[in-house]
CSV table of C-alpha atoms in Angstrom, one decimal:
chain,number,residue,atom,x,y,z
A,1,UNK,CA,-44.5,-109.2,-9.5
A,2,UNK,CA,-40.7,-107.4,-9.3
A,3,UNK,CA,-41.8,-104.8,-6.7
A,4,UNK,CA,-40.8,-104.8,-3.3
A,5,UNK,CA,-42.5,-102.4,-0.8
A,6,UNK,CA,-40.9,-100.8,2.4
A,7,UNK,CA,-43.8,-99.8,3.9
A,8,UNK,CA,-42.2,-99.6,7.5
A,9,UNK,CA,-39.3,-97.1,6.6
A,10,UNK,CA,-39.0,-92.9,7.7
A,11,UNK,CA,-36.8,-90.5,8.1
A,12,UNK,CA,-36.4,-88.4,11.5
A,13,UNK,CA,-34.2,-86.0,10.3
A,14,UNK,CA,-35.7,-82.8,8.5
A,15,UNK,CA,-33.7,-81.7,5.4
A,16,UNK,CA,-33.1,-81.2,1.9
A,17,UNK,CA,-32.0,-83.1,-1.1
A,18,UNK,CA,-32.4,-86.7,0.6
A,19,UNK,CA,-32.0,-89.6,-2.1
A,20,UNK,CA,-32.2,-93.3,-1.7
A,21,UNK,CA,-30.1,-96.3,-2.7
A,22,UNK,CA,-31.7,-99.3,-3.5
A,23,UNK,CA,-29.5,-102.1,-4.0
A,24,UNK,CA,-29.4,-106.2,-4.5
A,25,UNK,CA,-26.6,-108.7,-4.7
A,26,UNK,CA,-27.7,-109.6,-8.2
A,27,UNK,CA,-29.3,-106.4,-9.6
A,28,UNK,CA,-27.7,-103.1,-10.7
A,29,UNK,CA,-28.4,-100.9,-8.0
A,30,UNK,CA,-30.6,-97.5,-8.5
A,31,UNK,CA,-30.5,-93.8,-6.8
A,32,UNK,CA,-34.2,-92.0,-6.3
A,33,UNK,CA,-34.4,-88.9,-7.1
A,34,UNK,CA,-33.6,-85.9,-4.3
A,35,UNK,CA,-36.5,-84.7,-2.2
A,36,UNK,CA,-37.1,-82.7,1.0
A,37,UNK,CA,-38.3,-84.2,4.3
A,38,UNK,CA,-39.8,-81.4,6.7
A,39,UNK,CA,-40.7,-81.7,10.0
A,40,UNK,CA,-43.5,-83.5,11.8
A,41,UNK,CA,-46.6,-81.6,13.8
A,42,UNK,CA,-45.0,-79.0,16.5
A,43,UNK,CA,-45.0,-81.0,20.0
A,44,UNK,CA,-42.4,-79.3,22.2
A,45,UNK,CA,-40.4,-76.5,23.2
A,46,UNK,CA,-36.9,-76.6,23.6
A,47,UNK,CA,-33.9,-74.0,24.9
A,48,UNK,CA,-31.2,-73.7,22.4
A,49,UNK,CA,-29.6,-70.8,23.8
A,50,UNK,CA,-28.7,-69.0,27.6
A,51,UNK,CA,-26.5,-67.6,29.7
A,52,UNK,CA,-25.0,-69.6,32.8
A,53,UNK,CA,-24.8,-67.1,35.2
A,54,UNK,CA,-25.7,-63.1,35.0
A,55,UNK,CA,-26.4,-60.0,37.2
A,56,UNK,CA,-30.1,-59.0,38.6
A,57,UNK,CA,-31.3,-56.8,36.7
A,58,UNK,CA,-29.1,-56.8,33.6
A,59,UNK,CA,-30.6,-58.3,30.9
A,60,UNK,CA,-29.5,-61.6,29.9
A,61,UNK,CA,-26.9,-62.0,27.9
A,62,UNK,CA,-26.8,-63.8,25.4
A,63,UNK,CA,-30.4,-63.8,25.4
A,64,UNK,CA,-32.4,-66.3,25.5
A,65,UNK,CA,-33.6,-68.4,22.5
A,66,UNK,CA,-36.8,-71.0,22.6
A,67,UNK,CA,-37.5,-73.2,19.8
A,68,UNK,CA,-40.8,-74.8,19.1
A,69,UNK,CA,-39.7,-79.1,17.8
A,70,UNK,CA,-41.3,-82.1,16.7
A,71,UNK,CA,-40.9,-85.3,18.1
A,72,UNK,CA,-38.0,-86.0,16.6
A,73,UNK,CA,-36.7,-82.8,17.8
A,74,UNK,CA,-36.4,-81.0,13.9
A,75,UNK,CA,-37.0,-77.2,14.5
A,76,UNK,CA,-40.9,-76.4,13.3
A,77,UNK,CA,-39.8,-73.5,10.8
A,78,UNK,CA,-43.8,-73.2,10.6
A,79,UNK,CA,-44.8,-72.9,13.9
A,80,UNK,CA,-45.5,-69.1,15.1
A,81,UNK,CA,-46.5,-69.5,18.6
A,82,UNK,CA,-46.4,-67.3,21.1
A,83,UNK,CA,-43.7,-68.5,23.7
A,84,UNK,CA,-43.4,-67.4,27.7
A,85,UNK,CA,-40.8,-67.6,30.3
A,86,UNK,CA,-41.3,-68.0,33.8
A,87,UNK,CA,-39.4,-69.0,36.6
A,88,UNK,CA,-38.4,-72.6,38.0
A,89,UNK,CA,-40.0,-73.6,41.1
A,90,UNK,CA,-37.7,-72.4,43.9
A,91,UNK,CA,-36.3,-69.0,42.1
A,92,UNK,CA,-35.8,-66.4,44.3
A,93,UNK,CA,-37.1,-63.8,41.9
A,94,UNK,CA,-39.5,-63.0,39.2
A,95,UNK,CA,-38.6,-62.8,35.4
A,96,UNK,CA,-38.8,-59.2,34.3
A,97,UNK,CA,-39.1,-57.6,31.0
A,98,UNK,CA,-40.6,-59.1,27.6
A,99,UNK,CA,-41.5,-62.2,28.9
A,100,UNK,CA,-43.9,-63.3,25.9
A,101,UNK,CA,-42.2,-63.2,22.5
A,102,UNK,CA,-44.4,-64.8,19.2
A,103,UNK,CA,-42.0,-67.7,17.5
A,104,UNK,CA,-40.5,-66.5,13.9
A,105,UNK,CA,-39.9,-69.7,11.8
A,106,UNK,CA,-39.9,-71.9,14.9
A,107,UNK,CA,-37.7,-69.8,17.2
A,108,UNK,CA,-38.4,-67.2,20.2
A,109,UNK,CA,-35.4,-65.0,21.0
A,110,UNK,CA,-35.8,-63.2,24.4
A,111,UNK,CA,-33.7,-59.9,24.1
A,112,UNK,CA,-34.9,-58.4,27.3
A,113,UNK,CA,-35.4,-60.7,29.8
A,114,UNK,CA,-33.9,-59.8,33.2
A,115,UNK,CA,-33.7,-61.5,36.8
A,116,UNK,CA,-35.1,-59.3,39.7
A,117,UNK,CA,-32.6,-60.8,42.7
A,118,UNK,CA,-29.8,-62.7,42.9
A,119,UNK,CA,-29.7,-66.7,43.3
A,120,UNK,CA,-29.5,-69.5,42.0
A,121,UNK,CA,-32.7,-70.0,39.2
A,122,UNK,CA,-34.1,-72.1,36.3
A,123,UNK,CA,-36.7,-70.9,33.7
A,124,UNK,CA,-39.5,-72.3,32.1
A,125,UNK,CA,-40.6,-71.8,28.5
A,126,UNK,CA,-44.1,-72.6,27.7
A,127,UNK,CA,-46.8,-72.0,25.0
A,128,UNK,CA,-50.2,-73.3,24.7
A,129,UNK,CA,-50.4,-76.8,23.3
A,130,UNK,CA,-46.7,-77.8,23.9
A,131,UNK,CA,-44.6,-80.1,26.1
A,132,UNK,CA,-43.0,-76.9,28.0
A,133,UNK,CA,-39.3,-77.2,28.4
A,134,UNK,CA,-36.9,-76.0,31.7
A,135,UNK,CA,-33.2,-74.4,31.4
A,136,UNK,CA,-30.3,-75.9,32.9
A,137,UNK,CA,-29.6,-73.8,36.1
A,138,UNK,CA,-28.5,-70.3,35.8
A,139,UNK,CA,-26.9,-67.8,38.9
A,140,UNK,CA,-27.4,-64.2,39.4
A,141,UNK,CA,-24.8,-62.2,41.0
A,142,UNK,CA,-25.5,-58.6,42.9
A,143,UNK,CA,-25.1,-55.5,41.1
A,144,UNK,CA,-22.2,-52.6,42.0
A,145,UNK,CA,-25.1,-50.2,40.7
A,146,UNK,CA,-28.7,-50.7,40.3
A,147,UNK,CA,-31.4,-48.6,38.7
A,148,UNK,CA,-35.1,-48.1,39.8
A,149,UNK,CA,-37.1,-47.9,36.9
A,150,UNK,CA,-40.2,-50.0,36.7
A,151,UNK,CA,-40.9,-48.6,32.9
A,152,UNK,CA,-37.7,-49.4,31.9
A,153,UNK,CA,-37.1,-53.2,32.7
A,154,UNK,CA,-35.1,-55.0,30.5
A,155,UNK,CA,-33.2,-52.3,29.7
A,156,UNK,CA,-29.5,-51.6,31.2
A,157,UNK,CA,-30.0,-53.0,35.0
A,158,UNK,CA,-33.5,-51.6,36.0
A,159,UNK,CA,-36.1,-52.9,38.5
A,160,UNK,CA,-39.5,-52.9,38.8
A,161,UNK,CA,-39.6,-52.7,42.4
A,162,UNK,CA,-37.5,-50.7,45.2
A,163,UNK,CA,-37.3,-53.8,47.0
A,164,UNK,CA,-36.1,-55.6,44.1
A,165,UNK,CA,-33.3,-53.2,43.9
A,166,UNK,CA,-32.1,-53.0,47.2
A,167,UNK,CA,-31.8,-57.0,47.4
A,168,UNK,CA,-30.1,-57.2,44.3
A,169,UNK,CA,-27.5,-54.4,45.4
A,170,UNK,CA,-24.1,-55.4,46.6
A,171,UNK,CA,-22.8,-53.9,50.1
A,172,UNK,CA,-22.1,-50.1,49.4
A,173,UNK,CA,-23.7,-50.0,46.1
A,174,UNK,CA,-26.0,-47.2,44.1
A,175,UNK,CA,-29.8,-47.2,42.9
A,176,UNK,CA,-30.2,-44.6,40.7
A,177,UNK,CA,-34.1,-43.7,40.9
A,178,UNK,CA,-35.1,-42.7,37.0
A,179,UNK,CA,-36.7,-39.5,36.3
A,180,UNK,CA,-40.8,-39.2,37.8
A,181,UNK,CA,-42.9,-39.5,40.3
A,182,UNK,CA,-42.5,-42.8,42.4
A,183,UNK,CA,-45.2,-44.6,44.9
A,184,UNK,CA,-42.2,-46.1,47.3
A,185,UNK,CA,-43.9,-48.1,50.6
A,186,UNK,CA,-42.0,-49.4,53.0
A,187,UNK,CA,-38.7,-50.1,51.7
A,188,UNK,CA,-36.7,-51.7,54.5
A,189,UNK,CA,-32.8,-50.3,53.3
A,190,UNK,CA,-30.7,-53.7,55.2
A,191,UNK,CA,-27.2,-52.8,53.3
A,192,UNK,CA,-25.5,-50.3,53.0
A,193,UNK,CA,-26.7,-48.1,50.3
A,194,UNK,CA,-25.9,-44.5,47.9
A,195,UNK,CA,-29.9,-43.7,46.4
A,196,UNK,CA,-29.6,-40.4,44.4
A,197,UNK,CA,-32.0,-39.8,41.6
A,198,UNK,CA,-30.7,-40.1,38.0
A,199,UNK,CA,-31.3,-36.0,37.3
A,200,UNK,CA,-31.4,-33.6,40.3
A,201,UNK,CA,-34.5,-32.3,40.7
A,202,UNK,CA,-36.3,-34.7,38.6
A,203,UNK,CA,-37.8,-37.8,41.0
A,204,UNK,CA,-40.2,-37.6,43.4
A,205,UNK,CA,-41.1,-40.0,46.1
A,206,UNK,CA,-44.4,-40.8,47.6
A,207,UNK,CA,-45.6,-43.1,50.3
A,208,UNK,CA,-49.4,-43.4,49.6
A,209,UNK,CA,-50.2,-46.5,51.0
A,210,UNK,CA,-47.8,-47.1,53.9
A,211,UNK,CA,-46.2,-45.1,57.0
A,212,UNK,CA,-43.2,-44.4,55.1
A,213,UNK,CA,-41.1,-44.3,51.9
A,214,UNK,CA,-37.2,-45.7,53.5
A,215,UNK,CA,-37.1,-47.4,56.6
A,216,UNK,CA,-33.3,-48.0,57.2
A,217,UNK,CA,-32.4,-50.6,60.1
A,218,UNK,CA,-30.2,-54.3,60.0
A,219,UNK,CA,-27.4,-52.0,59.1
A,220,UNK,CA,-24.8,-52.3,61.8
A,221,UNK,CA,-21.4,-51.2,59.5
A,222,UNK,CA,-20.9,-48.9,56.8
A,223,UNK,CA,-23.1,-45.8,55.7
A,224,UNK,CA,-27.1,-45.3,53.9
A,225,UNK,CA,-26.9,-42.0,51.6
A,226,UNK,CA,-30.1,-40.5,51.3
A,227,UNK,CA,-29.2,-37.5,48.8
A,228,UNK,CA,-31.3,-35.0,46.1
A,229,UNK,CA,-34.8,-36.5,46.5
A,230,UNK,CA,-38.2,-35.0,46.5
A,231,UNK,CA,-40.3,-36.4,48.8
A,232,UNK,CA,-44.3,-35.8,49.6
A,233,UNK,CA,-44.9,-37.3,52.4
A,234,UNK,CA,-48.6,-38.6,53.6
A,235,UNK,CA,-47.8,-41.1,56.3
A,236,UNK,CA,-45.6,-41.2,59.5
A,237,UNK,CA,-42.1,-39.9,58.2
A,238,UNK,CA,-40.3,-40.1,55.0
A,239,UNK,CA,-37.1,-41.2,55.9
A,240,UNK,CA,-37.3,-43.0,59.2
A,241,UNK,CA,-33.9,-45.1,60.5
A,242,UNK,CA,-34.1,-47.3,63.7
A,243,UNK,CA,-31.3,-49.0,65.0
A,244,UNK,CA,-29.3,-51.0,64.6
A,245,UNK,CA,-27.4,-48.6,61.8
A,246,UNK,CA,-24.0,-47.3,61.9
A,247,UNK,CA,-24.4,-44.2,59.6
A,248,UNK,CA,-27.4,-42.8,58.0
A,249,UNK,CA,-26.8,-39.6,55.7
A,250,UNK,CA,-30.4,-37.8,54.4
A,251,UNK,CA,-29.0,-34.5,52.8
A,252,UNK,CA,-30.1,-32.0,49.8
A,253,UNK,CA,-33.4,-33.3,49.6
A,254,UNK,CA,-36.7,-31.7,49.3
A,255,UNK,CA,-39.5,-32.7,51.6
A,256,UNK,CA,-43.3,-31.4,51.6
A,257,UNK,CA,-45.7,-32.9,53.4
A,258,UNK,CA,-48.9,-34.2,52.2
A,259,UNK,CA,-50.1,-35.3,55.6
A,260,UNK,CA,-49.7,-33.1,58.5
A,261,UNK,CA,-49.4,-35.7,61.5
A,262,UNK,CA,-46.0,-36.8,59.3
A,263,UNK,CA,-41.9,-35.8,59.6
A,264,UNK,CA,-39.8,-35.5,57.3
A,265,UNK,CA,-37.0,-37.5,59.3
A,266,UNK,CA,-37.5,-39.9,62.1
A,267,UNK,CA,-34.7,-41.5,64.2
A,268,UNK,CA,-35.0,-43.9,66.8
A,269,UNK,CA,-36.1,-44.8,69.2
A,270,UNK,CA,-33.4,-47.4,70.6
A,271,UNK,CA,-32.8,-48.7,73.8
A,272,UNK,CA,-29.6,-49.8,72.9
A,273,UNK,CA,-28.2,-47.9,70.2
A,274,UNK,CA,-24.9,-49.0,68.6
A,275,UNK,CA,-21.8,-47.1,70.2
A,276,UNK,CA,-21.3,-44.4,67.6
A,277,UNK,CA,-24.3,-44.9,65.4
A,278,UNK,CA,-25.7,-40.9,64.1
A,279,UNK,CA,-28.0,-40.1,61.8
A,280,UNK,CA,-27.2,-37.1,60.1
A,281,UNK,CA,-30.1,-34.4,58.1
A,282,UNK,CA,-28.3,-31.8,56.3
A,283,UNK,CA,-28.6,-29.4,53.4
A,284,UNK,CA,-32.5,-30.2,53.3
A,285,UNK,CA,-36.0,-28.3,52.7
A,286,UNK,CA,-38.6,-29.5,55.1
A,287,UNK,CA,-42.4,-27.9,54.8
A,288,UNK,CA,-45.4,-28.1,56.5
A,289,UNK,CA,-44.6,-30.8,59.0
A,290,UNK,CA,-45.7,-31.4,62.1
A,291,UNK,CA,-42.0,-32.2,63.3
A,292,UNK,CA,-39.4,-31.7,60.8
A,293,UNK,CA,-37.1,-33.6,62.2
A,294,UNK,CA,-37.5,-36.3,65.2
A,295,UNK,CA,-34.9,-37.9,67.5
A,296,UNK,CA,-36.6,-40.5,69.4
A,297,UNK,CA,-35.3,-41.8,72.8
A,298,UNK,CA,-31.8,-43.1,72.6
A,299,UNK,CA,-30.4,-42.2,69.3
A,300,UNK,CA,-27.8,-39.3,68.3
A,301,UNK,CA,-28.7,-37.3,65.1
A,302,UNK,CA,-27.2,-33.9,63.6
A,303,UNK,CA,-29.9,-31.3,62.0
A,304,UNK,CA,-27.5,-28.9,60.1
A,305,UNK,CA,-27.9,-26.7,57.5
A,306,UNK,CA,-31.5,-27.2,56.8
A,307,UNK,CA,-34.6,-24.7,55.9
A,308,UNK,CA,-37.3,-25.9,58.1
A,309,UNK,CA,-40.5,-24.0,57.8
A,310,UNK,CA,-44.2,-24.2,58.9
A,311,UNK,CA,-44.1,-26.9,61.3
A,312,UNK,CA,-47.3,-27.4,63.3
A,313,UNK,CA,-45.5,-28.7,66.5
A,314,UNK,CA,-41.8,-28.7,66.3
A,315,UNK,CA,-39.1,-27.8,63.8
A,316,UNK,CA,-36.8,-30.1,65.7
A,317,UNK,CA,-37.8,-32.0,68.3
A,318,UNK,CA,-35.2,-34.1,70.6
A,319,UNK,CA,-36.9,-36.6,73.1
A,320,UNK,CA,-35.9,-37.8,76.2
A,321,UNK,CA,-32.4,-39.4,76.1
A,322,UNK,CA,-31.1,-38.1,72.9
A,323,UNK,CA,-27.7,-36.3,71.6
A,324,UNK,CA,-26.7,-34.3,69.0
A,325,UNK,CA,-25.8,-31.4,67.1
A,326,UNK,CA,-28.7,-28.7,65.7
A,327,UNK,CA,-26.3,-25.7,63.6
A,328,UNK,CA,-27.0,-23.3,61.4
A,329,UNK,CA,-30.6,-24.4,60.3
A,330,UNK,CA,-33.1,-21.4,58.7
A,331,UNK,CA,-36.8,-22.0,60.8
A,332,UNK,CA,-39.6,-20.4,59.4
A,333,UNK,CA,-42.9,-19.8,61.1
A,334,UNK,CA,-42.3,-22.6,63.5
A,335,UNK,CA,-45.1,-24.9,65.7
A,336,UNK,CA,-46.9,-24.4,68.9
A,337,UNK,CA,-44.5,-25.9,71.1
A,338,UNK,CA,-41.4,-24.8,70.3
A,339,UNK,CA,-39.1,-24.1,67.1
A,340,UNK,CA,-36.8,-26.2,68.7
A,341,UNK,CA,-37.5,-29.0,71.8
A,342,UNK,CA,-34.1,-31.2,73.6
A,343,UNK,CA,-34.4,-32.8,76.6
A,344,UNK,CA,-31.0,-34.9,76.4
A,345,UNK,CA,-30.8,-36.1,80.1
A,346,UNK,CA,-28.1,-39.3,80.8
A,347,UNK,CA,-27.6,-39.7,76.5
A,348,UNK,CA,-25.0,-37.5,76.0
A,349,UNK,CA,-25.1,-33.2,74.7
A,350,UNK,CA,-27.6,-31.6,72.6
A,351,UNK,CA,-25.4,-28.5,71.0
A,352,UNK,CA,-27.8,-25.8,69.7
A,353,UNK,CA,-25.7,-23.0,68.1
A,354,UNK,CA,-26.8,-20.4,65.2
A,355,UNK,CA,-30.2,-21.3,64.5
């Protein structure tokens, strides 16, 4: 009947302004007239854009970009779903920031999306009802300077955990602590650190589910800076440093206790301190402990320059085997022991001088 049906043809390829050529050995050839092919049903999720390496923290740049396909692999301009990214199986850390960002014609773009250590990762991007789809392999370098800011993730290079921070810091770097009042348990300090709040005055530290807020130890070179904090202290100590450590620095920080079985500084004890290792407590306000300041068997500290006041046992106490310096440090209304308690023995002086 002259009419010849393809009923087996398609076109993968979403576009605009397709035409068709029909043509014959024999017969004039003819041209349809142009139409549109869109895509097919949403199936999948693909990455179009990311980074290939980037530092902990930090969010990524460029940022990540998730598009929702077909089968063919056209971009569903129609699809609006919600799109998440999570980690790869054997990623060190957790994905932090606005991990759930709803498709806009077909494509998710992750501004904020940080990496919480450093390591080698891959990410996942999934949404309900598609194929999800996994990155190529990204690293995450250390950062020189790290900030502690659990509501401001995704933002400059913030964390949402202390711990977080301190294993994404390089050797001698900073964590800045952001302006409030922080719930800090147990954070073992391994490297060599600077922690200074980001406005003096303005951060305060609690420890209201563990012994302590900073327990510095595993650091056998280079110095831990302890400086400008606030600290309410309800369990054992708020800075407390066991060796090994080479040099541990708490100074011009504020600590008040909450509970009064706690100190405000613990060091020690060490039955084989490093040769040289000190901890050093200077230029600090210490209330209402039941020891300011502790030196535990073995270790040498230096108490300078501090205001110590209402202890309920010591202001300083110095146990059995210990050395240092206590100068120049204001105690007010001091314990029932003693304001201040040394009994060195074999470890070396404990010099007492204007008190």
């Amino acid at each position: 009947n002259g009419v010849a049906t393809f009923s087996d043809l398609r076109i993968e390829k979403a576009g605009a302004g397709y035409v068709l050529n029909a043509s014959s050995e024999t017969l004039t050839g003819a041209t349809s007239n142009a139409f549109d092919v869109v895509h097919a049903a949403a199936t999948k999720l693909r990455f179009v854009d990311q980074p290939a390496e980037a530092t902990a923290g930090k969010p990524l740049s460029p940022a990540i970009t998730v598009e929702i396909a077909d089968q063919y692999d056209n971009r569903a301009t129609s699809a609006t779903n919600t799109i998440t990214i999570l980690r790869g199986t054997d990623s060190p850390g957790f994905v932090m920031g606005g991990i759930n960002v709803d498709a806009v014609s077909g494509l998710a773009t992750f501004s904020t999306i940080a990496l919480s250590r450093p390591g080698l990762y891959t990410l996942r991007a999934t949404a309900e009802g598609l194929a999800e789809a996994t990155s190529t392999p990204l690293v995450v370098s250390a950062t020189a300077s790290g900030r502690f800011c659990p509501a401001d993730v995704g933002h400059g290079t913030s964390f949402l955990t202390f711990p977080d921070a301190i294993a994404s810091s390089q050797a001698a770097g900073t964590i800045v602590i952001c302006d409030g009042v922080h719930d800090i348990n147990s954070a073992v300090i391994d490297r060599p650190l600077t922690i200074v709040p980001e406005h003096d005055g303005m951060v305060t530290v609690t420890n209201t589910r563990t012994s302590f807020s900073f327990f510095v130890s595993g650091v056998p070179a280079g110095t831990v800076r302890i400086a400008g904090l606030k600290f309410d202290v309800s369990g054992v100590a708020g800075v407390t440093a066991r060796p090994p450590y080479d040099e541990v620095i708490v100074e011009n920080s504020t600590f008040r206790a909450v509970a009064s079985t706690a100190n405000a500084v613990t060091a020690g004890p060490s039955t084989n301190p490093p040769p040289g290792a000190i901890v050093i407590a200077r230029g600090n306000t210490v209330t209402g402990f039941r020891e300011g300041f502790l030196a535990e068997s073995g270790v040498r500290m230096n108490v300078v320059d501090n205001k110590i006041e209402a202890s309920s046992r010591n202001a300083v106490n110095y146990r059995t085997g210990t050395s240092g310096i206590i100068q120049r440090n204001r105690i007010i209304n001091c314990g029932t022991n003693a304001c201040i308690e040394a009994v060195p023995l074999a470890a070396g002086p404990v010099e007492i001088v204007d008190n």
